[in-house]
Coordinates of C-alpha atoms in Angstrom, one line a residue:
M1 CA 12.2 -28.9 3.0
N2 CA 15.1 -26.4 2.6
V3 CA 15.1 -23.0 4.2
E4 CA 14.0 -21.2 1.1
E5 CA 11.0 -23.5 0.8
K6 CA 10.2 -22.9 4.5
L7 CA 10.3 -19.2 3.9
A8 CA 8.0 -19.5 0.9
E9 CA 5.6 -21.6 3.0
V10 CA 5.4 -19.1 5.8
M11 CA 5.2 -16.2 3.4
H12 CA 2.2 -17.8 1.8
R13 CA 0.4 -18.2 5.1
T14 CA 0.8 -14.5 5.8
A15 CA -0.6 -11.6 3.8
G16 CA 2.8 -10.4 2.8
G17 CA 6.5 -10.1 3.5
I18 CA 7.6 -11.3 6.9
E19 CA 11.0 -9.7 6.4
P20 CA 13.3 -9.2 3.4
P21 CA 14.0 -12.5 1.7
V22 CA 16.4 -13.6 4.4
R23 CA 16.8 -17.2 3.1
A24 CA 17.2 -18.5 6.6
L25 CA 13.8 -18.8 8.0
V26 CA 13.4 -22.1 10.0
D27 CA 10.3 -23.9 11.0
E28 CA 8.1 -22.2 13.6
G29 CA 8.7 -18.8 12.0
V30 CA 12.1 -18.2 13.6
V31 CA 15.2 -16.8 11.9
R32 CA 18.1 -19.2 12.0
G33 CA 20.8 -16.5 12.3
R34 CA 22.4 -13.4 10.9
R35 CA 25.7 -15.0 10.0
L36 CA 24.2 -17.7 7.7
R37 CA 22.0 -15.1 5.9
L38 CA 24.9 -12.8 5.3
R39 CA 27.2 -15.5 4.1
H40 CA 24.7 -16.8 1.7
R41 CA 24.0 -13.4 0.3
L42 CA 27.7 -12.7 -0.1
R43 CA 28.3 -16.0 -1.8
T44 CA 25.5 -15.0 -4.2
A45 CA 27.4 -11.8 -5.1
S46 CA 30.6 -13.9 -5.4
A47 CA 29.0 -16.1 -7.9
V48 CA 28.3 -13.1 -10.2
A49 CA 32.0 -12.3 -10.3
A50 CA 33.0 -15.9 -10.8
V51 CA 30.8 -16.1 -13.9
T52 CA 31.6 -12.6 -15.3
A53 CA 35.1 -12.0 -13.9
A54 CA 37.6 -10.2 -16.0
A55 CA 40.9 -8.4 -15.2
V56 CA 40.7 -5.0 -13.5
T57 CA 43.4 -3.0 -11.8
A58 CA 44.4 -4.1 -8.3
G59 CA 43.4 -2.0 -5.3
V60 CA 40.2 -0.9 -3.6
L61 CA 37.2 -0.3 -5.7
T62 CA 34.2 1.2 -3.9
V63 CA 30.7 0.4 -4.9
G64 CA 27.3 0.6 -3.3
A65 CA 26.7 3.0 -0.4
G66 CA 30.4 3.7 0.2
G67 CA 32.1 4.6 3.4
T68 CA 32.3 8.4 3.2
T69 CA 29.9 10.7 5.0
T70 CA 28.2 13.5 3.0
Q71 CA 25.6 16.0 3.9
A72 CA 22.2 14.4 3.6
P73 CA 20.2 15.8 0.7
A74 CA 16.7 17.2 1.2
V75 CA 14.4 14.4 0.2
R76 CA 11.7 15.5 -2.2
L77 CA 8.9 12.9 -2.4
A78 CA 8.0 12.2 -6.0
S79 CA 5.9 9.5 -7.7
A80 CA 7.3 6.0 -7.6
S81 CA 7.7 6.1 -11.4
E82 CA 9.7 9.3 -11.2
V83 CA 12.0 7.9 -8.5
L84 CA 12.5 4.7 -10.4
D85 CA 13.3 6.6 -13.6
K86 CA 15.9 8.6 -11.8
A87 CA 17.3 5.4 -10.4
A88 CA 17.5 3.9 -13.9
Q89 CA 19.3 7.0 -15.2
A90 CA 21.8 6.9 -12.3
A91 CA 22.5 3.2 -12.8
E92 CA 23.4 3.8 -16.5
T93 CA 26.1 6.3 -15.5
R94 CA 27.8 4.2 -12.9
P95 CA 30.9 2.2 -13.9
Q96 CA 30.6 -1.6 -13.6
P97 CA 33.2 -3.1 -11.2
I98 CA 34.4 -6.5 -12.5
P99 CA 36.5 -8.1 -9.8
R100 CA 39.2 -10.7 -10.2
V101 CA 38.3 -14.1 -8.7
N102 CA 41.2 -13.7 -6.2
Q103 CA 39.7 -10.5 -4.8
W104 CA 37.2 -10.2 -2.0
L105 CA 33.9 -8.5 -1.5
Y106 CA 33.8 -6.5 1.8
E107 CA 30.5 -5.5 3.3
K108 CA 29.7 -3.6 6.4
T109 CA 26.1 -3.9 7.4
L110 CA 23.8 -2.8 10.2
E111 CA 20.9 -5.1 11.2
Y112 CA 18.2 -5.1 13.8
G113 CA 14.6 -6.1 14.4
L114 CA 12.4 -8.7 16.0
G115 CA 13.3 -11.1 13.2
A116 CA 17.0 -10.7 13.7
E117 CA 19.1 -13.2 15.8
H118 CA 20.0 -10.4 18.2
G119 CA 16.6 -8.8 18.3
T120 CA 16.1 -5.0 18.3
R121 CA 19.7 -4.3 19.3
H122 CA 21.5 -2.6 16.4
V123 CA 24.4 -4.8 15.4
T124 CA 27.1 -3.9 12.9
D125 CA 28.7 -6.8 10.9
E126 CA 31.8 -6.8 8.8
H127 CA 32.2 -9.6 6.3
W128 CA 34.6 -10.5 3.5
S129 CA 33.8 -13.1 0.8
K130 CA 36.3 -14.3 -1.8
F131 CA 35.0 -14.0 -5.3
D132 CA 35.9 -17.6 -6.2
G133 CA 33.4 -18.6 -3.6
T134 CA 35.8 -20.7 -1.6
K135 CA 36.4 -18.6 1.5
D136 CA 34.6 -16.1 3.8
A137 CA 35.9 -14.1 6.8
E138 CA 34.3 -12.0 9.4
L139 CA 35.2 -10.1 12.5
R140 CA 34.6 -11.8 15.9
N141 CA 35.7 -9.9 19.0
G142 CA 38.0 -7.8 16.9
K143 CA 39.7 -10.9 15.2
L144 CA 39.3 -12.2 11.7
V145 CA 37.7 -15.7 11.6
Y146 CA 37.9 -17.6 8.3
F147 CA 35.4 -20.1 6.8
S148 CA 36.3 -22.3 3.9
S149 CA 34.2 -24.3 1.4
R150 CA 35.4 -27.5 -0.1
V151 CA 33.4 -26.8 -3.3
P152 CA 33.9 -23.5 -5.3
V153 CA 30.8 -21.6 -6.4
S154 CA 28.0 -24.0 -6.9
R155 CA 26.7 -25.0 -10.2
Y156 CA 23.3 -23.6 -9.1
L157 CA 24.7 -20.2 -8.5
Q158 CA 26.7 -20.3 -11.8
K159 CA 23.5 -21.2 -13.6
K160 CA 21.6 -18.5 -11.8
Y161 CA 24.1 -15.7 -12.7
R162 CA 24.6 -16.8 -16.2
A163 CA 20.9 -16.2 -16.3
L164 CA 21.5 -12.7 -14.8
A165 CA 24.1 -12.0 -17.5
S166 CA 21.7 -13.1 -20.2
L167 CA 18.7 -11.0 -19.0
P168 CA 17.4 -8.7 -21.7
T169 CA 18.4 -5.1 -21.4
D170 CA 15.4 -3.8 -23.2
P171 CA 12.8 -3.0 -20.5
A172 CA 9.8 -4.4 -22.4
A173 CA 11.6 -7.7 -23.1
L174 CA 12.8 -7.8 -19.5
R175 CA 9.4 -7.1 -18.1
A176 CA 7.9 -10.0 -20.2
K177 CA 10.6 -12.4 -18.9
I178 CA 10.0 -11.4 -15.3
Y179 CA 6.3 -12.0 -15.6
K180 CA 6.9 -15.2 -17.5
D181 CA 9.1 -16.4 -14.6
V182 CA 6.4 -15.4 -12.1
D183 CA 3.8 -17.3 -14.0
A184 CA 6.0 -20.4 -14.0
E185 CA 6.3 -20.4 -10.2
K186 CA 3.8 -22.3 -8.1
R187 CA 1.5 -19.8 -6.5
R188 CA 2.2 -21.2 -3.0
D189 CA 5.9 -20.2 -3.5
W190 CA 5.2 -16.6 -4.1
R191 CA 6.4 -14.1 -1.5
Y192 CA 3.7 -11.6 -2.4
P193 CA -0.1 -12.2 -2.7
T194 CA -0.4 -10.8 -6.2
R195 CA 1.3 -11.3 -9.6
D196 CA 2.4 -7.7 -9.8
G197 CA 3.8 -7.8 -6.3
E198 CA 5.8 -10.9 -7.1
A199 CA 7.2 -9.3 -10.2
F200 CA 8.1 -6.2 -8.3
G201 CA 9.8 -8.3 -5.6
N202 CA 11.7 -10.4 -8.1
A203 CA 13.0 -7.4 -10.0
A204 CA 14.0 -5.6 -6.8
Q205 CA 15.7 -8.7 -5.4
W206 CA 17.9 -9.0 -8.5
I207 CA 19.3 -5.5 -7.7
W208 CA 19.6 -6.0 -4.0
S209 CA 21.4 -9.4 -4.1
T210 CA 24.0 -8.3 -6.7
P211 CA 25.8 -5.3 -5.4
V212 CA 28.7 -6.4 -7.6
G213 CA 28.4 -8.0 -11.1
I214 CA 25.1 -6.6 -12.5
S215 CA 25.7 -4.6 -15.6
P216 CA 24.6 -0.9 -15.6
R217 CA 22.2 -1.5 -18.5
T218 CA 20.6 -4.5 -16.8
E219 CA 20.2 -2.6 -13.5
A220 CA 18.7 0.4 -15.3
S221 CA 16.2 -1.9 -17.1
L222 CA 15.2 -3.6 -13.8
Y223 CA 14.4 -0.2 -12.4
R224 CA 12.3 0.7 -15.4
V225 CA 10.5 -2.6 -15.2
M226 CA 9.6 -1.8 -11.6
A227 CA 8.4 1.7 -12.7
A228 CA 5.9 0.1 -15.1
I229 CA 4.4 -2.3 -12.5
P230 CA 1.0 -1.1 -11.2
G231 CA 0.8 -0.5 -7.5
V232 CA 4.4 0.4 -6.7
T233 CA 4.6 3.1 -4.0
V234 CA 7.3 5.3 -2.6
E235 CA 7.6 7.1 0.7
K236 CA 10.2 9.0 2.8
A237 CA 12.0 6.8 5.2
K238 CA 15.3 6.4 7.1
D239 CA 17.6 3.4 6.8
G240 CA 19.0 1.6 9.7
A241 CA 21.7 4.1 10.2
G242 CA 19.2 7.0 10.3
R243 CA 20.1 8.3 6.9
P244 CA 17.4 9.7 4.6
A245 CA 16.0 7.1 2.2
L246 CA 13.3 6.5 -0.3
A247 CA 11.3 3.3 0.5
L248 CA 9.9 1.4 -2.5
S249 CA 7.2 -1.2 -1.9
H250 CA 4.3 -3.0 -3.3
G251 CA 2.1 -2.7 -0.2
Y252 CA 2.9 -6.0 1.7
G253 CA 5.4 -4.9 4.3
E254 CA 8.7 -5.5 2.4
Q255 CA 10.5 -2.3 1.4
F256 CA 13.6 -1.6 -0.6
L257 CA 15.5 1.5 0.3
L258 CA 17.2 3.9 -2.1
D259 CA 19.8 6.6 -1.3
P260 CA 18.0 9.8 -2.4
A261 CA 21.3 11.3 -3.6
T262 CA 22.8 8.3 -5.6
Y263 CA 19.6 6.2 -6.1
Q264 CA 21.6 3.1 -5.2
M265 CA 19.8 0.4 -3.2
V266 CA 21.2 0.6 0.3
G267 CA 18.7 -1.4 2.4
Q268 CA 15.8 -3.7 2.9
R269 CA 13.4 -3.6 5.7
T270 CA 10.0 -4.9 6.7
V271 CA 7.3 -2.8 8.4
D272 CA 4.3 -4.0 10.2
N273 CA 1.1 -3.7 8.1
G274 CA -1.3 -5.3 10.6
H275 CA -1.3 -8.7 9.0
N276 CA 2.3 -9.8 8.1
A277 CA 3.5 -11.2 11.5
P278 CA 5.3 -14.5 11.3
I279 CA 3.0 -17.5 11.8
S280 CA 3.9 -20.7 13.5
K281 CA 2.2 -24.0 12.7
S282 CA 2.0 -24.8 16.4
D283 CA 1.7 -21.4 18.1
G284 CA 0.0 -19.1 15.6
V285 CA 1.0 -15.5 15.3
D286 CA 4.3 -14.5 17.1
P287 CA 3.0 -12.7 20.2
R288 CA 5.8 -10.1 19.9
Y289 CA 4.1 -8.7 16.9
E290 CA 0.6 -8.5 18.3
K291 CA 0.8 -5.0 19.9
L292 CA 3.0 -3.3 17.3
P293 CA 1.6 -0.2 15.6
V294 CA 1.2 -0.3 11.9
G295 CA 4.3 1.1 10.3
A296 CA 6.7 -0.2 12.9
V297 CA 9.9 -1.5 11.5
T298 CA 10.2 -5.2 12.3
Y299 CA 13.4 -6.0 10.4
S300 CA 16.1 -3.8 8.9
L301 CA 19.3 -4.6 7.0
T302 CA 21.4 -1.7 5.8
R303 CA 24.5 -1.7 3.7
L304 CA 26.9 0.8 5.2
T305 CA 29.9 0.0 2.9
T306 CA 30.4 -2.3 0.0
K307 CA 33.9 -2.6 -1.5
V308 CA 36.0 -4.8 -3.7
V309 CA 39.3 -5.4 -1.9
D310 CA 42.4 -7.4 -2.3
R311 CA 42.4 -9.3 1.0
P312 CA 40.3 -10.0 4.1
G313 CA 40.6 -7.3 6.8
Q314 CA 41.0 -4.6 4.2
R315 CA 38.3 -1.9 4.3

């Protein structure tokens, strides 16, 4: 059983999301490690570019949250459908970065939580991933450490992101496809207890896992699909860096965080809802979760900066 299958198994035994789809949950309900999760996620983004790559001008292209600091806007809490409609409108106006395969994706992230390798200590990670899928680099003790792959972007990821490129941009057609895909999954593999929740999670995960490579029209349509799903809620929140955010969820602990100024997705987190603690086959509920108050953040991953750069080490 691979790590994704193990994650699905444990998610099925709980009432909802243990933590954002981390892809590295091992048996006994323990996370294998932050580095593996981030590398897998960055290779996922690299696959998008490998499939859709075209020439762009050299240099640094900033996408996602960005690295500049601006005055935090006043957050006005609206309905989930209104927030998602604004997110769709904002997505349509953003340019689509299409990197060259010899460029790198740079991400600076902040992670903490009981499910993290380092626990509740806030840890910042800087990671570079080459868009042809062959190399990764990260900072360790102030020095760049490289990781190489013998095989370029896998056929699986190429197939997956050709599917992304072929997604309908009409919201009604896209909604029908997402629900069709949910219905084709085995119920035990769902991350959410309900069909609507699974559709919400799948749509949101497409956006989260592709900070580079998703077309503006597709991203906008995904937000509009989410807006039409019954049961989606929004609440005021703060991301891992303490910045104001809008937390979208379908009620089972997993939240996707939007910047209230740009409506870009900048974080994922899991909050305790009283019945979504990790469960071990041998030991039952993880005792660290037993005394947590409902609403406590148990896992948080925030994108601080996302850029397309020309070489590892460049920010």
